[in-house]
PDB file of C-alpha atoms and ligand atoms in Angstrom:
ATOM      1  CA  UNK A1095      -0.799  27.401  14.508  1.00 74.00           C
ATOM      2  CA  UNK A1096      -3.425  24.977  13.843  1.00 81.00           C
ATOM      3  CA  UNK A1097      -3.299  21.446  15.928  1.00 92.00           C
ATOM      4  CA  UNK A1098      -4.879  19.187  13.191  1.00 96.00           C
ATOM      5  CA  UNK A1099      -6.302  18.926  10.014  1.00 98.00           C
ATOM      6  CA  UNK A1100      -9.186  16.321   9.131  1.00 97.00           C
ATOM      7  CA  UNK A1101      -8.854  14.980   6.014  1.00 98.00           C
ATOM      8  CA  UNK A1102     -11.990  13.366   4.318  1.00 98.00           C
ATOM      9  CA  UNK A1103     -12.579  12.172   0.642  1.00 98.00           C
ATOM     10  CA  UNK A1104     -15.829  11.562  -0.512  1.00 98.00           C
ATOM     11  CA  UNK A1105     -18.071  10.492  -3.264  1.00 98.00           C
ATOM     12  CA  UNK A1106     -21.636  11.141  -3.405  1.00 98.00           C
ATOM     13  CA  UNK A1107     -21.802  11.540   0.392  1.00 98.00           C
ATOM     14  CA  UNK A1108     -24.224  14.240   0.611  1.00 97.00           C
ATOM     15  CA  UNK A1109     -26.717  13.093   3.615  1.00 97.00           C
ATOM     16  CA  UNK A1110     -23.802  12.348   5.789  1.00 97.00           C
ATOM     17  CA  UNK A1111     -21.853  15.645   5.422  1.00 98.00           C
ATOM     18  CA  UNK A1112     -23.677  17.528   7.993  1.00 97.00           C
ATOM     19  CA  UNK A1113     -23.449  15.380  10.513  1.00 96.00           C
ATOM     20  CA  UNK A1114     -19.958  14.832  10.080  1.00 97.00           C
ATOM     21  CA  UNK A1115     -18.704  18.540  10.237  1.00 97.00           C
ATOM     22  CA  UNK A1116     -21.018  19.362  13.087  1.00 97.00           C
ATOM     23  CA  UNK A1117     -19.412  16.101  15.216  1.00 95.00           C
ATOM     24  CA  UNK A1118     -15.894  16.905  14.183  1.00 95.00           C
ATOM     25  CA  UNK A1119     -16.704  20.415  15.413  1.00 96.00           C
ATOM     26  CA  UNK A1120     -18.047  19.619  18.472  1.00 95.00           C
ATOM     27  CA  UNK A1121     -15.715  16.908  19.533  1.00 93.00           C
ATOM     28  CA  UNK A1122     -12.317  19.031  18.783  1.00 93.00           C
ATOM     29  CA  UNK A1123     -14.308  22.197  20.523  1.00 93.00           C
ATOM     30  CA  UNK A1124     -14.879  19.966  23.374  1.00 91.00           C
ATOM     31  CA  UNK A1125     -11.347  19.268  23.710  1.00 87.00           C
ATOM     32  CA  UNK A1126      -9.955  22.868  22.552  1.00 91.00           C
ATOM     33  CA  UNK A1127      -8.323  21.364  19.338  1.00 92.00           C
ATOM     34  CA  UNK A1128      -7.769  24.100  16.846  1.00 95.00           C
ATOM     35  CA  UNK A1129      -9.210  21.874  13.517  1.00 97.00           C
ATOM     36  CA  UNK A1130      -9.468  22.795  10.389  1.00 98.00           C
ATOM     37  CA  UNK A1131     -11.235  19.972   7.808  1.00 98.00           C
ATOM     38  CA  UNK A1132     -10.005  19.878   4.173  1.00 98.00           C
ATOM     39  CA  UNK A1133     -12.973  17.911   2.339  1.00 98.00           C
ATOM     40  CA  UNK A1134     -12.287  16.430  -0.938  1.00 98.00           C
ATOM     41  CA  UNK A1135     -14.978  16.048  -3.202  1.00 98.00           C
ATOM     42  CA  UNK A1136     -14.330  13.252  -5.782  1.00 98.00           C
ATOM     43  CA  UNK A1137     -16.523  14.351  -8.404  1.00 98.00           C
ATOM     44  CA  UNK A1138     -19.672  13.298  -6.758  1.00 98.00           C
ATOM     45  CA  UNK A1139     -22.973  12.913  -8.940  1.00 98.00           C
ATOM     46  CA  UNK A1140     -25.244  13.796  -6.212  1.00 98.00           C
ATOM     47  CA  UNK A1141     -25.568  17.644  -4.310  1.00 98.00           C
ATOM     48  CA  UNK A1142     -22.504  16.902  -2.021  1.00 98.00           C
ATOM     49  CA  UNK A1143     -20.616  19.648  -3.714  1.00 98.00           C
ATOM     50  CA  UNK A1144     -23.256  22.089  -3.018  1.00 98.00           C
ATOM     51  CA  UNK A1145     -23.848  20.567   0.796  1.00 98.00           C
ATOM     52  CA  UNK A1146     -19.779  21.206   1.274  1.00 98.00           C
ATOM     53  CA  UNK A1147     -20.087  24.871  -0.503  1.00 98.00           C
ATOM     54  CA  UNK A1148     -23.119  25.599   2.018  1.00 98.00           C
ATOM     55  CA  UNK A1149     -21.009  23.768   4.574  1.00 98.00           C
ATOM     56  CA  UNK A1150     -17.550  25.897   4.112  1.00 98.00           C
ATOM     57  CA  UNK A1151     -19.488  28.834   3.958  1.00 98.00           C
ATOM     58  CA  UNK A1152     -20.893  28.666   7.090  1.00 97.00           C
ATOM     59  CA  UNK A1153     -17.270  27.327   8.971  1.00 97.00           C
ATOM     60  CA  UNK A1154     -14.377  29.127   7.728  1.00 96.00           C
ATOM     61  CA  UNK A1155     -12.321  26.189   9.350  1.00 97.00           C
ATOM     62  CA  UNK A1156     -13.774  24.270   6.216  1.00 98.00           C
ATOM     63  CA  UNK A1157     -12.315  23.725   3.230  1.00 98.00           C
ATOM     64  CA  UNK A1158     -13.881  22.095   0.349  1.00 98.00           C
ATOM     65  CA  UNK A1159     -11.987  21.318  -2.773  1.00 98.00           C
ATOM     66  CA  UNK A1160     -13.758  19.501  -6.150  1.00 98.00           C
ATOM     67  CA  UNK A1161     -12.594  17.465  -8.637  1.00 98.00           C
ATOM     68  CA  UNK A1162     -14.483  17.597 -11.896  1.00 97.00           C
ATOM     69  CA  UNK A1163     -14.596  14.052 -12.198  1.00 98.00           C
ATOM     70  CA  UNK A1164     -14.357  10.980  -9.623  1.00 98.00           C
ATOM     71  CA  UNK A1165     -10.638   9.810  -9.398  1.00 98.00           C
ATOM     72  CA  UNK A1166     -10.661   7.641  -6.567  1.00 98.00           C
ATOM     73  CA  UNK A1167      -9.949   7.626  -2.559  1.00 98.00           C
ATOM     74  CA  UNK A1168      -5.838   7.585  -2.592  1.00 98.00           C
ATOM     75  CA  UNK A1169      -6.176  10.666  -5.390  1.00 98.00           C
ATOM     76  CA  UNK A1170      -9.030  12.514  -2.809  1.00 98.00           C
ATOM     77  CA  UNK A1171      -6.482  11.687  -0.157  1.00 98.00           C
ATOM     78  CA  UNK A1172      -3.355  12.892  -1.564  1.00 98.00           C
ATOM     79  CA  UNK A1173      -4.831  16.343  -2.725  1.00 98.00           C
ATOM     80  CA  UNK A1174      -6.275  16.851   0.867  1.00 98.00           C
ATOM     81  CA  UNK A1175      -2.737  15.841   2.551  1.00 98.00           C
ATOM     82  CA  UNK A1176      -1.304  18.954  -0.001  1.00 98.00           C
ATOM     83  CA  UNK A1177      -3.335  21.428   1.459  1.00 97.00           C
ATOM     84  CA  UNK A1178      -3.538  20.016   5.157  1.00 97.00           C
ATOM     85  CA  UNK A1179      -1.794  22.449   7.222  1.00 96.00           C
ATOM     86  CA  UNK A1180      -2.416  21.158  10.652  1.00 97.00           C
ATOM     87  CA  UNK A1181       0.936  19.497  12.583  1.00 96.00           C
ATOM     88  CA  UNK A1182      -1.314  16.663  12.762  1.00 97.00           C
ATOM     89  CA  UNK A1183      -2.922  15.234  10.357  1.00 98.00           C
ATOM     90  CA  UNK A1184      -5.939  12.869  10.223  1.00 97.00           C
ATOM     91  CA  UNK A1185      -7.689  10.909   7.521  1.00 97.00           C
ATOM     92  CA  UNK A1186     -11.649   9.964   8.417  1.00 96.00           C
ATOM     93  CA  UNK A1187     -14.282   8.264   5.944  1.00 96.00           C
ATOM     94  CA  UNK A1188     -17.069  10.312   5.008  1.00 97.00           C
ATOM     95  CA  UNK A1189     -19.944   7.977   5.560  1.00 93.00           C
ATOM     96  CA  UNK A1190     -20.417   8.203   9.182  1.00 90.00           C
ATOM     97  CA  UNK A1191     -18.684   4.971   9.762  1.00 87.00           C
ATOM     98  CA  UNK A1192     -15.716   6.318  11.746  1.00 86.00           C
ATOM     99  CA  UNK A1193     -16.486   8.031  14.722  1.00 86.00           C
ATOM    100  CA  UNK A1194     -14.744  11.779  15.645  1.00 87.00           C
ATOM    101  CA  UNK A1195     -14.913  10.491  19.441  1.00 87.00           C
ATOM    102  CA  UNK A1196     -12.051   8.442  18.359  1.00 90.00           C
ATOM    103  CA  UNK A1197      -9.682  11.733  17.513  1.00 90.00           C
ATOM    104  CA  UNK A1198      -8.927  11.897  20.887  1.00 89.00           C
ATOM    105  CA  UNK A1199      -7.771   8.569  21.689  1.00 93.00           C
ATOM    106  CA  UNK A1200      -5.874   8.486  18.044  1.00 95.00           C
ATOM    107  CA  UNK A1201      -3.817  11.699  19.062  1.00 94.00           C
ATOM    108  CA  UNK A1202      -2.515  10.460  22.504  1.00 95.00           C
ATOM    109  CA  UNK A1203      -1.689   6.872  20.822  1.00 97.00           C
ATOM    110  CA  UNK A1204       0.670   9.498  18.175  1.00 97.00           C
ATOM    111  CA  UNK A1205       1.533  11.769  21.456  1.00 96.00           C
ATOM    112  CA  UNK A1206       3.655   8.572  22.675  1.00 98.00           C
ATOM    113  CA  UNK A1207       6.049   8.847  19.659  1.00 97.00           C
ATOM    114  CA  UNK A1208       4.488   7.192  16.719  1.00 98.00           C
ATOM    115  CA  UNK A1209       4.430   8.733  13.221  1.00 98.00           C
ATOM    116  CA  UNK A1210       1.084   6.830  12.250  1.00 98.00           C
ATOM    117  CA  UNK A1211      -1.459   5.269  14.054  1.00 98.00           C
ATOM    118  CA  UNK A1212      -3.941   3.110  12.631  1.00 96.00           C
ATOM    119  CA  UNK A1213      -7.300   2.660  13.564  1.00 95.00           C
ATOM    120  CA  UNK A1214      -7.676  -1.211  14.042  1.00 93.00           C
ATOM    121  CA  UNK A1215     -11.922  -2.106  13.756  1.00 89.00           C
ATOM    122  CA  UNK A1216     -11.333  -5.195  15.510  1.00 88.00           C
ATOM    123  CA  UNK A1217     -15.347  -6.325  15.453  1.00 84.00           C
ATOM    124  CA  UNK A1218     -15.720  -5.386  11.378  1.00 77.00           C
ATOM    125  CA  UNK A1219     -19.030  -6.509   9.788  1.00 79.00           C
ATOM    126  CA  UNK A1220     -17.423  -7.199   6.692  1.00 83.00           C
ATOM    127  CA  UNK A1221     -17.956 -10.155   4.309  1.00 90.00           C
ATOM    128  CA  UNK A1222     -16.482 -13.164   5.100  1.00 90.00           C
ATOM    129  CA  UNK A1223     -14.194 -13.087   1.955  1.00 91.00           C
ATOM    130  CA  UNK A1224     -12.987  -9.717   2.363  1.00 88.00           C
ATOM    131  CA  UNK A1225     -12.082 -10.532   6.366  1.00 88.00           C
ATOM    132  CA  UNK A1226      -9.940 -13.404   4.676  1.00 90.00           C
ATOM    133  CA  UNK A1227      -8.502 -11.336   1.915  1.00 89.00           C
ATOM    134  CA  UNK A1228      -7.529  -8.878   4.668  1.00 88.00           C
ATOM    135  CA  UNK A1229      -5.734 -11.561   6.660  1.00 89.00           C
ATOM    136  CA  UNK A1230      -3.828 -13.233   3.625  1.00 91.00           C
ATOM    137  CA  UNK A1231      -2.390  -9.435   2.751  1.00 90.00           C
ATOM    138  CA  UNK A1232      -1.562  -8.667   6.550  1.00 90.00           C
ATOM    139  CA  UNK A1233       0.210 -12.390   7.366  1.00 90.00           C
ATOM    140  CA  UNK A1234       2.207 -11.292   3.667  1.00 90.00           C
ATOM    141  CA  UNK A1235       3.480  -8.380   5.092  1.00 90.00           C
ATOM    142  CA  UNK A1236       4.083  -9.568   8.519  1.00 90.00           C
ATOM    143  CA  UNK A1237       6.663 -11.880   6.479  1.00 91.00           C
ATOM    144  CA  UNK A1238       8.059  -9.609   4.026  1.00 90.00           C
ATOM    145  CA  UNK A1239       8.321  -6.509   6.347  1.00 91.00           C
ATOM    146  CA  UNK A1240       8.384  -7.215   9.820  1.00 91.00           C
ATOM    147  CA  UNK A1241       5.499  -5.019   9.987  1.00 92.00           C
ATOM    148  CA  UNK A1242       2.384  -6.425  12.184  1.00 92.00           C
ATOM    149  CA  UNK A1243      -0.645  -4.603  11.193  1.00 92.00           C
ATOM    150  CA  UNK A1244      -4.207  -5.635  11.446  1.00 92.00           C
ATOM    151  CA  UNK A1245      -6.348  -3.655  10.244  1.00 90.00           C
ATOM    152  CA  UNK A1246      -4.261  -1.790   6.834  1.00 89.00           C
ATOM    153  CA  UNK A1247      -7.267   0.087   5.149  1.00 89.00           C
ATOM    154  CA  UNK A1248      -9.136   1.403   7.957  1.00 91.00           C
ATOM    155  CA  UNK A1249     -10.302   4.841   7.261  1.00 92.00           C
ATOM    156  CA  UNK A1250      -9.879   6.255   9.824  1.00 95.00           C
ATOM    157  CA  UNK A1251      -5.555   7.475  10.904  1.00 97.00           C
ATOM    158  CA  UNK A1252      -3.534   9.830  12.344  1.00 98.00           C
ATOM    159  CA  UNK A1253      -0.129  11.007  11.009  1.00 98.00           C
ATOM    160  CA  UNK A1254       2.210  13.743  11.946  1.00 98.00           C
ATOM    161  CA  UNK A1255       2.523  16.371   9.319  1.00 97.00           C
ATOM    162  CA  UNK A1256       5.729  14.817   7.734  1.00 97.00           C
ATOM    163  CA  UNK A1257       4.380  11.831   6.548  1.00 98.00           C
ATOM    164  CA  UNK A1258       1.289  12.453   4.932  1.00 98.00           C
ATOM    165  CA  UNK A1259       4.082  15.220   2.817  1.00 97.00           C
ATOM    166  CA  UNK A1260       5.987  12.002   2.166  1.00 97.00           C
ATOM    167  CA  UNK A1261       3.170  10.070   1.323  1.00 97.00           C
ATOM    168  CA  UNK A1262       2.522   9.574  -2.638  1.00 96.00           C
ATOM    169  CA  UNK A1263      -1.289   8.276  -2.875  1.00 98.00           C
ATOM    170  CA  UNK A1264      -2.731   7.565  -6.459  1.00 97.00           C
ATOM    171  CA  UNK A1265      -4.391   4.339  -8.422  1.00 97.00           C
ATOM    172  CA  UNK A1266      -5.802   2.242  -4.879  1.00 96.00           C
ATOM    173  CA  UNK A1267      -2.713   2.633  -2.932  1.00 96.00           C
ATOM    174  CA  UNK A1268      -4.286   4.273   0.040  1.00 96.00           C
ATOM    175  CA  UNK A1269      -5.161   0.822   0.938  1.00 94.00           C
ATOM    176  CA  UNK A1270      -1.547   0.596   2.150  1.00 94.00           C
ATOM    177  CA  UNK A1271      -0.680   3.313   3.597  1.00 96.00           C
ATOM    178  CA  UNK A1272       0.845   1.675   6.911  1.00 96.00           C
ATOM    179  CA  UNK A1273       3.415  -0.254   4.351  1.00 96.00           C
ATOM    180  CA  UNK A1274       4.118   2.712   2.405  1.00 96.00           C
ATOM    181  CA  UNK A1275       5.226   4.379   5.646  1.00 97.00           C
ATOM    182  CA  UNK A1276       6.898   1.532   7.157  1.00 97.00           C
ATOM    183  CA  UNK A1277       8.921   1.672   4.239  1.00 96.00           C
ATOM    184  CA  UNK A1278      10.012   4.732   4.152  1.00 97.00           C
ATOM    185  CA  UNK A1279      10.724   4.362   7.800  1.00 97.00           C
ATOM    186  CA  UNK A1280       8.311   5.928   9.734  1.00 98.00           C
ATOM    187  CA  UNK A1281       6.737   4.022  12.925  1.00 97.00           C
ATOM    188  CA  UNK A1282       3.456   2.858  13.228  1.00 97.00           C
ATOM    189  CA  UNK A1283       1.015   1.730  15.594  1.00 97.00           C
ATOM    190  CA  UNK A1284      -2.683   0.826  15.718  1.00 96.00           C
ATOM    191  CA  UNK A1285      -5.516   1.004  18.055  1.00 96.00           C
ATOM    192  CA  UNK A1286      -8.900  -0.799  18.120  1.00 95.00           C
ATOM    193  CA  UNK A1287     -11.819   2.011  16.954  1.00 93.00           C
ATOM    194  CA  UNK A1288     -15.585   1.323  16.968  1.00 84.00           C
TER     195      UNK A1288
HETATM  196  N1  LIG B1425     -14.599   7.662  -1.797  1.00 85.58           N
HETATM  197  C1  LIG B1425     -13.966   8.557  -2.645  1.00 85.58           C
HETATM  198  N2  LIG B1425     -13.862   8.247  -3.975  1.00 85.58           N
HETATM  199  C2  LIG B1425     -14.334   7.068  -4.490  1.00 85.58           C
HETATM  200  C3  LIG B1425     -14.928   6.146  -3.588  1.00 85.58           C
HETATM  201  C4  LIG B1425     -15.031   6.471  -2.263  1.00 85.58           C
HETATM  202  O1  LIG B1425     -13.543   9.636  -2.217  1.00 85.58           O
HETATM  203  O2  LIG B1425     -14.193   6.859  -5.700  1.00 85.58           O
HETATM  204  C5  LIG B1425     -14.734   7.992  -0.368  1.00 85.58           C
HETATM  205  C6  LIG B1425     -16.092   7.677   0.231  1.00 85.58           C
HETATM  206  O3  LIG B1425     -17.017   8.711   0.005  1.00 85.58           O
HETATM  207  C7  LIG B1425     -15.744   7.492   1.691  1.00 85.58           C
HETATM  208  C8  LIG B1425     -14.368   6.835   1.635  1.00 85.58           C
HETATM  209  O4  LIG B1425     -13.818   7.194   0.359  1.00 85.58           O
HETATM  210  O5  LIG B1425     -15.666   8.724   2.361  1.00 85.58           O
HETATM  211  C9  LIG B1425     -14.422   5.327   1.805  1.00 85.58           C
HETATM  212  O6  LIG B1425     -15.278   4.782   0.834  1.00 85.58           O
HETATM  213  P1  LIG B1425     -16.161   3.487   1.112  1.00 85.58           P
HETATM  214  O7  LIG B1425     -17.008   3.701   2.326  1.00 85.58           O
HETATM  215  O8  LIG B1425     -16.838   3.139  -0.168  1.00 85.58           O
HETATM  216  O9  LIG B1425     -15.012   2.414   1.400  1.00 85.58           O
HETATM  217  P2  LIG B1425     -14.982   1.234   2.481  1.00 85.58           P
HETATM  218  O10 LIG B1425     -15.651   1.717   3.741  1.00 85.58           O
HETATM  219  O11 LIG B1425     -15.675   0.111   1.825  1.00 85.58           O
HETATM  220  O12 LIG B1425     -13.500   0.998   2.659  1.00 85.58           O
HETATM  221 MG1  LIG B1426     -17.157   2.971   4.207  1.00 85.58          MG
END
């Protein structure tokens, strides 16, 4: 029975790949996680699907699936979440930007009886008009759905199982993941993440 599956979609990601398996390795060795990583190759342009191939080879808890042609993050997402067969699930950027020390911290926050957590980057060096597009959307749904969320497209979350199988991702929607599972029921927290 495997304890988690990392989920990562990427585009033209090859320099990073690497690093990222052998971290992910190491951390969930570390902390005798049995991992398995589904990587989702969105039709990258560069030699990220022959890094992954090299990559899966060489780690049999690697799986690399391609699509022929880039569809975008939510579509990555979703197909990774179908063949995720870990009882916990969670989603990580490719570029190095999340960090796999924060797996650890991500499952105990889930351990307490959530069905997502969010990773919350509370110090983001992000352009001043996204920070504010950011906090327009999360005061909207604050309002509308009760739900108080920071940080909604953070890259980096864990879910049990059952919701990324619940979870339909296509066109940009991954961006909203902690709605989409608020409404269908499912609680939620967040913690702050490097
Ligand atoms: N990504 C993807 N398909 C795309 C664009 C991005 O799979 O069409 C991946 C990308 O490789 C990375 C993640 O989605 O692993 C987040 O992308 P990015 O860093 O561009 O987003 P941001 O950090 O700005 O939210
Ligand atoms: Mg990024």
């Amino acid at each position: 029975m495997l304890d988690l599956t990392v989920v990562v979609p990427l585009f033209n990601e090859e320099e990073s790949l690497p690093e990222l398996c052998a971290w992910v390795d190491r951390v969930c060795q570390s902390e005798g996680i049995a991992y398995e990583m589904v990587l989702v190759d969105d039709g990258s342009t560069d030699g990220s699907w022959d890094v992954l191939k090299g990559l899966s080879k060489d780690n049999k808890a690697i799986t690399a699936v391609q699509f022929r042609r880039n569809q975008g993050k939510s579509e990555a997402l979703h197909v990774g979440f179908a063949r995720a067969k870990g009882s916990v699930v969670i989603t990580m950027d490719a570029d190095l930007q999340d960090n796999p020390k924060e797996i650890y911290p991500l499952i105990d926050e889930l351990n307490k009886g959530y069905d997502v957590v969010s990773g919350w980057k509370k110090s983001r060096k992000d352009p001043f008009e996204k920070k504010v597009a950011s906090k327009i959307f999360n005061f909207f749904v604050r309002i509308f759905s009760g739900l108080i969320i920071h940080d909604s497209n953070c890259g980096i979350k864990v879910f049990k199982r059952e919701v990324t199988q619940m979870l339909t991702l296509y066109g940009g929607r991954h961006r909203y993941i902690p709605l989409l599972a608020h409404q269908k029921k499912f609680s939620i927290s967040e913690i702050v993440v490097d």
